[in-house]
Coordinates of C-alpha atoms in Angstrom, one line a residue:
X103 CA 14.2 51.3 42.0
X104 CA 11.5 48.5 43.0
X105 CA 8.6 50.5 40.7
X106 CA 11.3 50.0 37.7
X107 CA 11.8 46.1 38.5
X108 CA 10.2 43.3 38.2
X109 CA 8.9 40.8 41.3
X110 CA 11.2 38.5 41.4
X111 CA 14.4 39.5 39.8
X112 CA 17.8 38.8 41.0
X113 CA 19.9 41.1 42.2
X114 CA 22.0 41.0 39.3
X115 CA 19.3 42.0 37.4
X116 CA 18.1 44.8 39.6
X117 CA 21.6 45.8 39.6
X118 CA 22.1 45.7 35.8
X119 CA 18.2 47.6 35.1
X120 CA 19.9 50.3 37.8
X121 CA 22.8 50.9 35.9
X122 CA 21.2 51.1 32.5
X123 CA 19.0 54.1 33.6
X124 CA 21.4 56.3 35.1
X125 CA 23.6 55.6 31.2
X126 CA 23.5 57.6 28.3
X127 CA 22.5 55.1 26.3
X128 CA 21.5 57.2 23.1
X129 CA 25.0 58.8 23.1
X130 CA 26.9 55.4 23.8
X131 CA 24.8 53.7 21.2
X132 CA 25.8 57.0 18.6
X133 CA 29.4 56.2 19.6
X134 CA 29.1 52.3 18.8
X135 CA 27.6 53.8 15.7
X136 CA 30.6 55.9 14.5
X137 CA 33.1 53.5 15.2
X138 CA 31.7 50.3 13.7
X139 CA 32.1 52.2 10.9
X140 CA 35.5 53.2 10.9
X141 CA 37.4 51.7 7.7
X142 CA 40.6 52.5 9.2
X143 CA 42.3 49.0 8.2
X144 CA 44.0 48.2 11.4
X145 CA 41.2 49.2 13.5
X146 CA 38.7 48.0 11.7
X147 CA 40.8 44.5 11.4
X148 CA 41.0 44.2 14.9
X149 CA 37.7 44.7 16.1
X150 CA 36.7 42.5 13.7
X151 CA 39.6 39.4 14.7
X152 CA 38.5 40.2 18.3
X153 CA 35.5 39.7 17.9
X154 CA 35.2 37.0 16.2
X155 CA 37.5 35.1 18.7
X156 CA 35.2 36.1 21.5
X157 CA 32.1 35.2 20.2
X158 CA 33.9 31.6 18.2
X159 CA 32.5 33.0 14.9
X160 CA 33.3 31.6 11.7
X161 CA 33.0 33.2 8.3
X162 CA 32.8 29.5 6.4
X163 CA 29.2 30.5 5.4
X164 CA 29.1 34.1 4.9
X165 CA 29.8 35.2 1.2
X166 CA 32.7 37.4 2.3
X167 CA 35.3 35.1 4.7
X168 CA 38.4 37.0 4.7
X169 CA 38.0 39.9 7.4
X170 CA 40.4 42.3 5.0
X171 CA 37.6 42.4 2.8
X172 CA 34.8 44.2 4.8
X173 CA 34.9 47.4 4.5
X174 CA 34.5 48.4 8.0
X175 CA 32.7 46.6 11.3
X176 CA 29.5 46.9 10.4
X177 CA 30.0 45.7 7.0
X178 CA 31.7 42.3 9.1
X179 CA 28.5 42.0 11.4
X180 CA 25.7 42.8 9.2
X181 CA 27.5 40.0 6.5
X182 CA 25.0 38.6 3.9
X183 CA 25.4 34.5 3.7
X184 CA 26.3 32.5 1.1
X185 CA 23.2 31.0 -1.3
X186 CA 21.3 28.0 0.4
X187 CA 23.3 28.7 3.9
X188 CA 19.8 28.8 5.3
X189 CA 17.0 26.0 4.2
X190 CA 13.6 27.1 4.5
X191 CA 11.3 24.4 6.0
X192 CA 8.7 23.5 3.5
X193 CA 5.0 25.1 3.5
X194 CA 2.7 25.0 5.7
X195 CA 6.0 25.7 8.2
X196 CA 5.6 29.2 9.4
X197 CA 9.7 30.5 9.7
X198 CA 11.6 32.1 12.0
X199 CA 12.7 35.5 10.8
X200 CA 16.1 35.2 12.1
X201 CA 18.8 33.4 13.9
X202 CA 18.4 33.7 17.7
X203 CA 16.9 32.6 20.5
X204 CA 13.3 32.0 21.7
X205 CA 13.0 33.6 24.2
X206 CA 8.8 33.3 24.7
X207 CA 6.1 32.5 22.5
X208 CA 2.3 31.7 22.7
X209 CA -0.7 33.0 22.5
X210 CA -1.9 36.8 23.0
X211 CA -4.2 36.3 26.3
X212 CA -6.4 39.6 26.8
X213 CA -4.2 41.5 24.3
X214 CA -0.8 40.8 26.3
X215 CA 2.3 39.1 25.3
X216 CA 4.6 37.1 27.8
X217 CA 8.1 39.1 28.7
X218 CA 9.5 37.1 31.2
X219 CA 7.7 33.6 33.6
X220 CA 4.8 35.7 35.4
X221 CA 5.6 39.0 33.6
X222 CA 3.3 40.7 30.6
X223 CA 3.1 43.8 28.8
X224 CA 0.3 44.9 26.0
X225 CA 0.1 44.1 22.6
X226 CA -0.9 47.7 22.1
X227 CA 1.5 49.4 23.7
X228 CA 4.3 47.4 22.0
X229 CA 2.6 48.4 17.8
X230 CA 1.7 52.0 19.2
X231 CA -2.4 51.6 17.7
X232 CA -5.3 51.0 19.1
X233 CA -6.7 49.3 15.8
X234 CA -3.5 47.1 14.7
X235 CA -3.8 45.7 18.3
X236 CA -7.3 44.9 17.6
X237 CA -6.1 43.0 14.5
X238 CA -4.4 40.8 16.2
X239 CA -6.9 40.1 18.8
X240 CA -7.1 36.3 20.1
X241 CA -3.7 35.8 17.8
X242 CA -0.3 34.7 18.6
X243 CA 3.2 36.4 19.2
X244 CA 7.1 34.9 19.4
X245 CA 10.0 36.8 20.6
X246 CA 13.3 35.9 19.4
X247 CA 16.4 37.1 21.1
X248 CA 19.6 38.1 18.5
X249 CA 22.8 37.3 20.6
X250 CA 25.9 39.5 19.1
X251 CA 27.3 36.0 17.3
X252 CA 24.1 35.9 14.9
X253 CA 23.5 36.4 11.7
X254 CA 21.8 40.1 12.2
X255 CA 19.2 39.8 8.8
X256 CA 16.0 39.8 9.6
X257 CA 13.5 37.7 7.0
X258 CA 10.3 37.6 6.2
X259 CA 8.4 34.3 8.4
X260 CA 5.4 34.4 5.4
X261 CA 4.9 36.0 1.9
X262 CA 3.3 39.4 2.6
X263 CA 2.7 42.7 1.4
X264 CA 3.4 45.7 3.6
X265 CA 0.4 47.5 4.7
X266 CA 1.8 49.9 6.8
X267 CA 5.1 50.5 9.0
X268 CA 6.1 53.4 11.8
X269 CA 8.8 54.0 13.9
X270 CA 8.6 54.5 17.7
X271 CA 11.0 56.3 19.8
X272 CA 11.7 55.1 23.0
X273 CA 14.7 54.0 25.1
X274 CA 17.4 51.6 24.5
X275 CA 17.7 49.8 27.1
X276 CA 19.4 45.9 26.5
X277 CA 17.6 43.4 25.8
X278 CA 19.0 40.6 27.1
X279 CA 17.4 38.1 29.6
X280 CA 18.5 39.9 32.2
X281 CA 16.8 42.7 31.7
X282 CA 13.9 41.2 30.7
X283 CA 13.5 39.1 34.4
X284 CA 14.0 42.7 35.6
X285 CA 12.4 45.5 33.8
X286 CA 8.6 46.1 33.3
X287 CA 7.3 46.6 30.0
X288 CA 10.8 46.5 28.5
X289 CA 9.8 46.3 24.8
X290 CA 7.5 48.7 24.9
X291 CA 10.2 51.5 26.6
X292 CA 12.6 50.7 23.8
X293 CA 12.6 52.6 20.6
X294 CA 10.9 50.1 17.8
X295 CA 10.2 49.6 14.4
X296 CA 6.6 48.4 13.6
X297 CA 5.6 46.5 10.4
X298 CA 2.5 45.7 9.3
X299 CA 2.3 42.8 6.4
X300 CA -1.2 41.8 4.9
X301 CA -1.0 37.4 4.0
X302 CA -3.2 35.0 2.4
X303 CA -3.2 33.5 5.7
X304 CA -3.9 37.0 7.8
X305 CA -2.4 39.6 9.2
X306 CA 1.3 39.5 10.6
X307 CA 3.3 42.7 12.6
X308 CA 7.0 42.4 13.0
X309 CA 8.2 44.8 15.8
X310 CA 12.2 45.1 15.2
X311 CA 13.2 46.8 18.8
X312 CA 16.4 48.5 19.5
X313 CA 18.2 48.3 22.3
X314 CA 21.5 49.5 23.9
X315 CA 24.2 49.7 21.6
X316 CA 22.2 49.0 18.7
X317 CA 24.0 51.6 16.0
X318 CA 21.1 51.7 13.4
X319 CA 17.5 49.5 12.2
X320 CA 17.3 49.1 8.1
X321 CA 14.7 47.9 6.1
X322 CA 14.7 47.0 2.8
X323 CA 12.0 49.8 1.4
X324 CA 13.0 52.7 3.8
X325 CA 16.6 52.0 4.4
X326 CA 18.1 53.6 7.4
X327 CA 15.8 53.7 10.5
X328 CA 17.9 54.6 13.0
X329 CA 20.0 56.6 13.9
X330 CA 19.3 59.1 14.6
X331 CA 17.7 58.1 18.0
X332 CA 14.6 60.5 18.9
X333 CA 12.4 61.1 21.4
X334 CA 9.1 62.0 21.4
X335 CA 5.7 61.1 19.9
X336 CA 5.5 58.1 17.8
X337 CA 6.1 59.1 14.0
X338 CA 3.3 58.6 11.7
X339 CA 1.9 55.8 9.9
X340 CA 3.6 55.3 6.6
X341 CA 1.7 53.8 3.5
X342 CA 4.3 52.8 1.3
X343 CA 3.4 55.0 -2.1
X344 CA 3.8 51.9 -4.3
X345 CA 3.3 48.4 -3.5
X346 CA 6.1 46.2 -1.5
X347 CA 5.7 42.6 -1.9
X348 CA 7.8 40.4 -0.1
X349 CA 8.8 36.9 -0.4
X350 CA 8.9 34.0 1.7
X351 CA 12.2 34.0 2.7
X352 CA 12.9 37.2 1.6
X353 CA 15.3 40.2 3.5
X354 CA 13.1 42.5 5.3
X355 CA 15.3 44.5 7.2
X356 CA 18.2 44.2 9.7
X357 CA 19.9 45.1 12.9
X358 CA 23.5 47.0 12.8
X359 CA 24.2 45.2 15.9
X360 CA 21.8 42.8 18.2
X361 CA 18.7 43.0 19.6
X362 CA 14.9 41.2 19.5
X363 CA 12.2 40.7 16.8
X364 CA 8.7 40.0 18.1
X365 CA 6.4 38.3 15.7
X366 CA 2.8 38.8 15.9
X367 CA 0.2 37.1 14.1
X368 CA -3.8 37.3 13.5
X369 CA -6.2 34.7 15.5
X370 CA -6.3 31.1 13.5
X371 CA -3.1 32.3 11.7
X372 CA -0.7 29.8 13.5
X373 CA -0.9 27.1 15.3
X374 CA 1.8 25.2 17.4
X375 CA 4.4 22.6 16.4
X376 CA 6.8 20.2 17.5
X377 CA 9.9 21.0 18.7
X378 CA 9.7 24.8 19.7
X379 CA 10.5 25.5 22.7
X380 CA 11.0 28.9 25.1
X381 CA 15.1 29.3 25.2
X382 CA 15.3 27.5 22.2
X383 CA 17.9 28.5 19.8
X384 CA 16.5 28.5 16.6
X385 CA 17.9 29.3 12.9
X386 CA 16.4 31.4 9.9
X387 CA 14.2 29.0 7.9
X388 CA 13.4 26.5 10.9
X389 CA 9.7 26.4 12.1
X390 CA 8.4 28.3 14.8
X391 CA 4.4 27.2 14.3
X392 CA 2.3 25.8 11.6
X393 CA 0.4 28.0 9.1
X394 CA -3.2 27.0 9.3

């Protein structure tokens, strides 16, 4: 197992990588699927009261609050919020897309992004293209972590227009910080969503990747990504056939259930602010860098 673990890593994490890879994790992630969908009322109920007391959630600023009134799991953890639950920080602020974690952030040295202290993996291999990784040569990249108590939208950082989006298959491995101390290239193994957005201030990707358990990835102008979970190639590069503009602010997409967004962004897009750090929590609409 040492070629499939990082330098480093604690046993617990080794551990944790070993046991992911011997799991069926496309068939257990099909089976979270089915049943966070079940509208059985005292399943569905349950689930939802249990988890809610494990995880301290409260409903006080989702639009729906009484649990009776989702229509099944899902419906519970994918929950919209109420209007102005979520301030945006005022412009030049560039945003974080979601509620979550920080989990690194900096800039893209020779074309790699940070995984884990000492660890990298390639810009290229995580959007699939040879030319969008030349886009974003010299630019910057954040990875945000979506523990299972977060709000699981997924916004857009910048006003854009989508250029282009494709979806990877892969793995879904978890994508928690345990596994990445302890398993190489982990974004890049897990199936992923890649989006390409043109801005007046450059060019932006945001990489939505699965990950174990993850029942399905949305977006807002293809609808249901995933599942079902493939292997394979990498699926073609989709235009859109009319145009999708998207606000600042604006729903892109989301996760039914958690996982990680990584932010990329062109060179001289962004540049660093205040008060962001790596393991950071960090809310929709708070600043992750400065728009240029």
């Amino acid at each position: 197992m040492s070629d499939l673990t990082l330098a480093g890593a604690s046993l617990a994490a080794r551990c944790f990588v070993g046991l992911q890879l011997v799991l069926p994790t496309r068939a257990l992630s099909r089976l979270v699927h089915s049943l966070t969908r079940v509208r059985w009322t005292p399943f569905k109920n349950g689930l939802i009261h249990a988890f809610i007391r494990g995880f301290n959630i409260s409903l006080a600023e989702a639009e729906i609050e009484r649990v009776e009134d989702f229509e099944h799991f899902n419906a519970f953890f994918t929950r919209a919020l109420k209007p102005g639950e979520r301030a945006l920080a005022p412009a030049p602020a560039f945003i974080s897309p979601v509620d979550g974690r920080i989990s690194q952030h900096g800039p893209l040295n020779d074309g790699q992004l940070v995984q884990a202290k000492g660890h990298h993996y390639a810009v290229e291999a995580l959007l699939g293209n040879t030319d969008w990784a030349q886009t974003f040569k010299g630019g910057d990249f954040a990875t945000i972590y979506l523990a299972p108590y977060n709000y699981h939208r997924i916004h857009m950082p910048v006003a854009g227009q989508l250029r282009a989006w494709r979806y990877i298959p892969g793995r879904l491995f978890s994508v928690n910080g345990m596994t990445a101390s302890a398993m190489p290239d982990l974004f890049t193994r897990n199936e992923r969503l890649v989006a390409l957005f043109d801005t007046e201030h450059g060019a932006m990707a945001m990489v939505l990747v699965g990950a174990l358990f993850v029942g399905g990835i949305e977006t807002v102008w293809s609808g249901a990504v995933t599942p079902p979970h493939q292997r394979g190639a990498p699926g073609p590069i989709i235009t859109p056939p009319t145009p999708v503009h998207l606000a600042r602010g604006a729903e892109m997409g989301r996760f039914n259930m958690g996982s990680t967004v990584v932010v990329v962004t062109a060179a001289g897009m962004t540049r660093p602010t205040a008060g962001v750090s790596e393991d950071g929590r960090i809310r929709l609409g708070q600043p992750i860098s400065m728009l240029c």
